[in-house]
PDB file of C-alpha atoms in Angstrom:
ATOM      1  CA  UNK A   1      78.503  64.987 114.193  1.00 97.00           C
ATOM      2  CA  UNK A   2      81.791  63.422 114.992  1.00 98.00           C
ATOM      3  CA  UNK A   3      84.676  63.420 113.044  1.00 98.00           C
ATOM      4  CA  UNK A   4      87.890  61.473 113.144  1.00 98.00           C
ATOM      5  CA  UNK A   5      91.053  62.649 111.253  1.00 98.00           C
ATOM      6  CA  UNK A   6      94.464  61.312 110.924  1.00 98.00           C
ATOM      7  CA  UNK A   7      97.677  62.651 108.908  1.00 98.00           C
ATOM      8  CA  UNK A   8     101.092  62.063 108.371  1.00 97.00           C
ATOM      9  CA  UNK A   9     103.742  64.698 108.001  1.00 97.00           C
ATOM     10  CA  UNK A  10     102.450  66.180 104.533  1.00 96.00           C
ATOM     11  CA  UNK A  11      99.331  66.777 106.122  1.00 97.00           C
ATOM     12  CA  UNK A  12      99.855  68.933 109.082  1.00 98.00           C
ATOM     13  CA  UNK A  13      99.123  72.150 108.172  1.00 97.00           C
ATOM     14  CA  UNK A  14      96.138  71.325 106.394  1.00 98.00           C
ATOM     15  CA  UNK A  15      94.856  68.853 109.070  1.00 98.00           C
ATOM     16  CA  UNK A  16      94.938  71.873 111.349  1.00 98.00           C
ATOM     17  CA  UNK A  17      92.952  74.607 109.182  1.00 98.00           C
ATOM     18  CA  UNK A  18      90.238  71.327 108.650  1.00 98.00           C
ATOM     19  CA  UNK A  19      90.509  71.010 112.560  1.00 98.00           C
ATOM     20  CA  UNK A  20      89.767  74.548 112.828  1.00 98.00           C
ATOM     21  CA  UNK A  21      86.948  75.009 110.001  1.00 98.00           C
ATOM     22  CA  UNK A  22      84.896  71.547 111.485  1.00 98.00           C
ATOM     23  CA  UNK A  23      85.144  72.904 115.014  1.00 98.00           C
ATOM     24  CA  UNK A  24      83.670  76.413 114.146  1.00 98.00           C
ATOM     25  CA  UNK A  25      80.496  74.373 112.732  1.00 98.00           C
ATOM     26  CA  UNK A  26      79.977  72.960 115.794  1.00 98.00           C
ATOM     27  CA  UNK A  27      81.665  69.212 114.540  1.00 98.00           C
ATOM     28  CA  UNK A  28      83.381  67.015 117.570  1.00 98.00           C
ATOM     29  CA  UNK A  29      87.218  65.990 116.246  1.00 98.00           C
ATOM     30  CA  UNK A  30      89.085  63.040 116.909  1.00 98.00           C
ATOM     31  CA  UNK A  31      92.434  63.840 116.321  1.00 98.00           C
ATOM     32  CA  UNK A  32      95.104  60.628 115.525  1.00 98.00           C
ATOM     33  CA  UNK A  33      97.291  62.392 112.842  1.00 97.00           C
ATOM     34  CA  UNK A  34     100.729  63.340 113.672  1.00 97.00           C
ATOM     35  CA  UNK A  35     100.859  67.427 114.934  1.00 97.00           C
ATOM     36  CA  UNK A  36     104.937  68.014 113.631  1.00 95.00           C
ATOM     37  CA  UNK A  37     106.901  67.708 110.138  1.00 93.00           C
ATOM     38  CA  UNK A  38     109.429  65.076 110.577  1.00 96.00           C
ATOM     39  CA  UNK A  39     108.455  61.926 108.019  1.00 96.00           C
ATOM     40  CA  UNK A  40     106.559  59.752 109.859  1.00 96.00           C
ATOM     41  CA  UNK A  41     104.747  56.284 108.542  1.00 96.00           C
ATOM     42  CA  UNK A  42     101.457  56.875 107.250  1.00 97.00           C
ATOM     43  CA  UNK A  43      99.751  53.579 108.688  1.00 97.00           C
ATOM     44  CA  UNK A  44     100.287  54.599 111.685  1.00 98.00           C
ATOM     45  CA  UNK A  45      98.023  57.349 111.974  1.00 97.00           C
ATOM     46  CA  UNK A  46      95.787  55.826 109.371  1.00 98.00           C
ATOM     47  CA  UNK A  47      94.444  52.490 111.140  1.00 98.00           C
ATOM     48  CA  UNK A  48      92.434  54.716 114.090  1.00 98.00           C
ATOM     49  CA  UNK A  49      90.752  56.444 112.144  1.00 98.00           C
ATOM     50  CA  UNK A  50      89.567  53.769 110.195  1.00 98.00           C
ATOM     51  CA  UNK A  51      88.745  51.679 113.412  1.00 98.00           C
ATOM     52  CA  UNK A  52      86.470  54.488 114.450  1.00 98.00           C
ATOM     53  CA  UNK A  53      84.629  54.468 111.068  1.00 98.00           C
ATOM     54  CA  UNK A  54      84.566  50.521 110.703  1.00 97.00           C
ATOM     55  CA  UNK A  55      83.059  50.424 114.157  1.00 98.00           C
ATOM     56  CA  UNK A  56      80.610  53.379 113.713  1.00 98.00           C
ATOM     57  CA  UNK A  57      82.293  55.484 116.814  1.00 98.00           C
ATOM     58  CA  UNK A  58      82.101  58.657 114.217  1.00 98.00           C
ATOM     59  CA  UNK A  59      80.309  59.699 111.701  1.00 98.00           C
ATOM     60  CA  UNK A  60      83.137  60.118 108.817  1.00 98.00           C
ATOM     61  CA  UNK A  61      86.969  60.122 108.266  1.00 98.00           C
ATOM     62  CA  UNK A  62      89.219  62.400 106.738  1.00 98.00           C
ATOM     63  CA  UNK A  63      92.803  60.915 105.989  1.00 98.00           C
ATOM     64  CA  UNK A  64      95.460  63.219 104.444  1.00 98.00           C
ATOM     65  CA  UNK A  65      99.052  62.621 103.090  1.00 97.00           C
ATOM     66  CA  UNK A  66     100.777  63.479 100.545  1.00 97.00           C
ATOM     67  CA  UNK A  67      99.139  61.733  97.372  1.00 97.00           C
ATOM     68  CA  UNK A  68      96.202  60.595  99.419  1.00 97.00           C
ATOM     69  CA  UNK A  69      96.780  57.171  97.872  1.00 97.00           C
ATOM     70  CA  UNK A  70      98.551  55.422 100.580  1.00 96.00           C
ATOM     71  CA  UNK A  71      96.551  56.269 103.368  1.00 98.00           C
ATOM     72  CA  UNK A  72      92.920  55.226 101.271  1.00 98.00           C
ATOM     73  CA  UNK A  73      94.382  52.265 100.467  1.00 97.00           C
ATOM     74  CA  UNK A  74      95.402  51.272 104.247  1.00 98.00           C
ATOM     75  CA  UNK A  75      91.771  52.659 104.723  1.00 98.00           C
ATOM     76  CA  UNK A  76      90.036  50.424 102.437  1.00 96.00           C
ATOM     77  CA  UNK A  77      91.322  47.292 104.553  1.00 95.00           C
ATOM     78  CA  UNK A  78      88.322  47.835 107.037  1.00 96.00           C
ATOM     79  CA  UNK A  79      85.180  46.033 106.127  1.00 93.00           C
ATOM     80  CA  UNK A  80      82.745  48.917 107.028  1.00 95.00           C
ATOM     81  CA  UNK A  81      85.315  51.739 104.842  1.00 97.00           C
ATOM     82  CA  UNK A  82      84.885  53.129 102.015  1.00 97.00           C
ATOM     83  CA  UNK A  83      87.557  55.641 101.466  1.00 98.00           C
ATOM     84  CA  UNK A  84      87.517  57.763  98.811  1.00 98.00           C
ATOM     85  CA  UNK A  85      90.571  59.464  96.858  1.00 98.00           C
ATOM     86  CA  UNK A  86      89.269  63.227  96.113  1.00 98.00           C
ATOM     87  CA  UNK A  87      91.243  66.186  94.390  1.00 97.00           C
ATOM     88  CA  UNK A  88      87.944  67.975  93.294  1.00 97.00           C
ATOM     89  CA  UNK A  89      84.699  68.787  94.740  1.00 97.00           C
ATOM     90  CA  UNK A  90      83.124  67.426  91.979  1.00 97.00           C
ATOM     91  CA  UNK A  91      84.466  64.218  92.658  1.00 98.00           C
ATOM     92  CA  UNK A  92      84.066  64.285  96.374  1.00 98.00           C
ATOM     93  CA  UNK A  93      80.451  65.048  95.641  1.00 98.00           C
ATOM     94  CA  UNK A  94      80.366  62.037  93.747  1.00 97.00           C
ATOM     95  CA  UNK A  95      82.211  59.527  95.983  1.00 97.00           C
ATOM     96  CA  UNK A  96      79.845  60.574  98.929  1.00 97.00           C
ATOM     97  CA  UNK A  97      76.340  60.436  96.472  1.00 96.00           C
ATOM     98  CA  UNK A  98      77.350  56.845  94.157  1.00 96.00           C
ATOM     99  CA  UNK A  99      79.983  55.394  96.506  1.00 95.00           C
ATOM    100  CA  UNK A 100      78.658  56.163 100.031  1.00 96.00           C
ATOM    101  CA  UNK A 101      82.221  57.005 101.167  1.00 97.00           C
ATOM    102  CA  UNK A 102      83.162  57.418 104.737  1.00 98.00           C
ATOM    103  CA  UNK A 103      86.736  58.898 104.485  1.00 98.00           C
ATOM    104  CA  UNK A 104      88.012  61.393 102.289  1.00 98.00           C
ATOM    105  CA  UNK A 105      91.546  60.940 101.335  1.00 98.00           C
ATOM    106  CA  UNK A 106      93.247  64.296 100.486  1.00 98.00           C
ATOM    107  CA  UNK A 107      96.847  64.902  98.800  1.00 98.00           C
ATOM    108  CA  UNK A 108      98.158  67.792 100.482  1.00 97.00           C
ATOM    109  CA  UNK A 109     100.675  67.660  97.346  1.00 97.00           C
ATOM    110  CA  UNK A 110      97.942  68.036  94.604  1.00 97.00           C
ATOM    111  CA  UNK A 111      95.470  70.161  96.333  1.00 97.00           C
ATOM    112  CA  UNK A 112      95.521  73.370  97.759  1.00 98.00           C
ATOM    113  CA  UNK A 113      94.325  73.983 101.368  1.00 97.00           C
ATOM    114  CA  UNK A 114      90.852  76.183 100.302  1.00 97.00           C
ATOM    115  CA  UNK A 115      90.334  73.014  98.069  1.00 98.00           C
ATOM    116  CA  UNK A 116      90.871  70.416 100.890  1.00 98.00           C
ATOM    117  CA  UNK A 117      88.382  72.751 102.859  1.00 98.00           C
ATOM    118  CA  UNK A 118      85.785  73.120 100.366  1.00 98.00           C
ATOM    119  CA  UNK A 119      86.072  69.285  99.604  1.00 98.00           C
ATOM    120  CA  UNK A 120      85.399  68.872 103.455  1.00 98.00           C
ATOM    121  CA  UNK A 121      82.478  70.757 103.089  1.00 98.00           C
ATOM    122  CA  UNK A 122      80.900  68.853 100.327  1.00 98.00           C
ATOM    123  CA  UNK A 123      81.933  65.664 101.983  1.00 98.00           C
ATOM    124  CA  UNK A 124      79.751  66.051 104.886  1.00 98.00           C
ATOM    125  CA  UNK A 125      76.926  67.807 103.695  1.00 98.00           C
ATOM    126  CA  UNK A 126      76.443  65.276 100.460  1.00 98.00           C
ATOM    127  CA  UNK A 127      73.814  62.473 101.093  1.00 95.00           C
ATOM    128  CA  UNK A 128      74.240  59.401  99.319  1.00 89.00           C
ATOM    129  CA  UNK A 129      71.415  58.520  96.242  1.00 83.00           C
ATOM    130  CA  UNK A 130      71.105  55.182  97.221  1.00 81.00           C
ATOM    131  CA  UNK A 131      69.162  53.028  95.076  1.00 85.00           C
ATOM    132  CA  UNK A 132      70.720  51.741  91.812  1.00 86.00           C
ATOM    133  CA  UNK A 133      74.424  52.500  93.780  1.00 91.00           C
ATOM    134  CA  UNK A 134      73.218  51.059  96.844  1.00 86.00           C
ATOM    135  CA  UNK A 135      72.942  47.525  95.137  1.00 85.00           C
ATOM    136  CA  UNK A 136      76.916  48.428  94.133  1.00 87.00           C
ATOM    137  CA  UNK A 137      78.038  49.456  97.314  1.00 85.00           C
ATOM    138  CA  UNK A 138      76.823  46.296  98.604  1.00 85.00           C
ATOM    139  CA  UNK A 139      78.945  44.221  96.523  1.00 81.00           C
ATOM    140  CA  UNK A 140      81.706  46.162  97.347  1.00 85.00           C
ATOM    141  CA  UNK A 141      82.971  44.087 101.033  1.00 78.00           C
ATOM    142  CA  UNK A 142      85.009  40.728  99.932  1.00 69.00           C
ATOM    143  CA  UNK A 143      84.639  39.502 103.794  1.00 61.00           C
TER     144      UNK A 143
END
């Protein structure tokens, strides 16, 4: 599996533990996120990742910043994303099972870092249900 992630400064430390955890299981990581604290802009760091999903170079995304809002919604731009905001693992289960999400958006803000790592966790080990969503998730993509 191969994994791209990209932060901006709110995300650091917890991009790094997530670095860390995916690595121990064996999971390739594309890094784009920013590695220091000074504010940076979020797009920025955002738009590779979701090139590599759109184009199917890895397997998933994780984005995180500070609400998680701004960087899913640069995210959902890309035809072939599906970003999903998560602050549980209920709900990550369920953007990954109805929604067929690629990226996980996580605000470093609202979640704490075992959270973000347990979300991680569900996100890539939840299949999507298909079916009934499927015919959703198609109608999803505007061009």
């Amino acid at each position: 599996m191969k994994i791209a992630i990209g932060n901006d400064h709110a995300g650091t430390d917890y991009k790094f533990a997530i670095i860390s955890y995916l690595e121990s299981e064996g999971i390739e990581v594309v890094n784009y996120g920013t590695d220091g604290d000074s504010s940076v802009d979020y797009p920025d760091f955002v738009h590779p990742v979701a090139k590599d999903v759109d184009s199917k170079t890895v397997d998933f995304g994780i984005l995180i910043c500070g609400s998680g809002n701004g960087v899913s919604m640069t995210a959902n731009k890309y035809k072939n994303v599906r970003a999903g905001l998560c602050w549980t693992k209920e709900i990550t289960e369920l953007t990954r099972q109805h929604n067929n999400a690629n990226i996980i958006s996580i605000p470093a803000r609202f979640t704490s870092l075992h959270q973000a790592i347990e979300m991680v966790k569900t996100f890539i080990n939840t299949d999507f249900e298909g079916g009934r969503h499927q015919n959703r998730v198609d109608k999803i993509a505007m061009c």
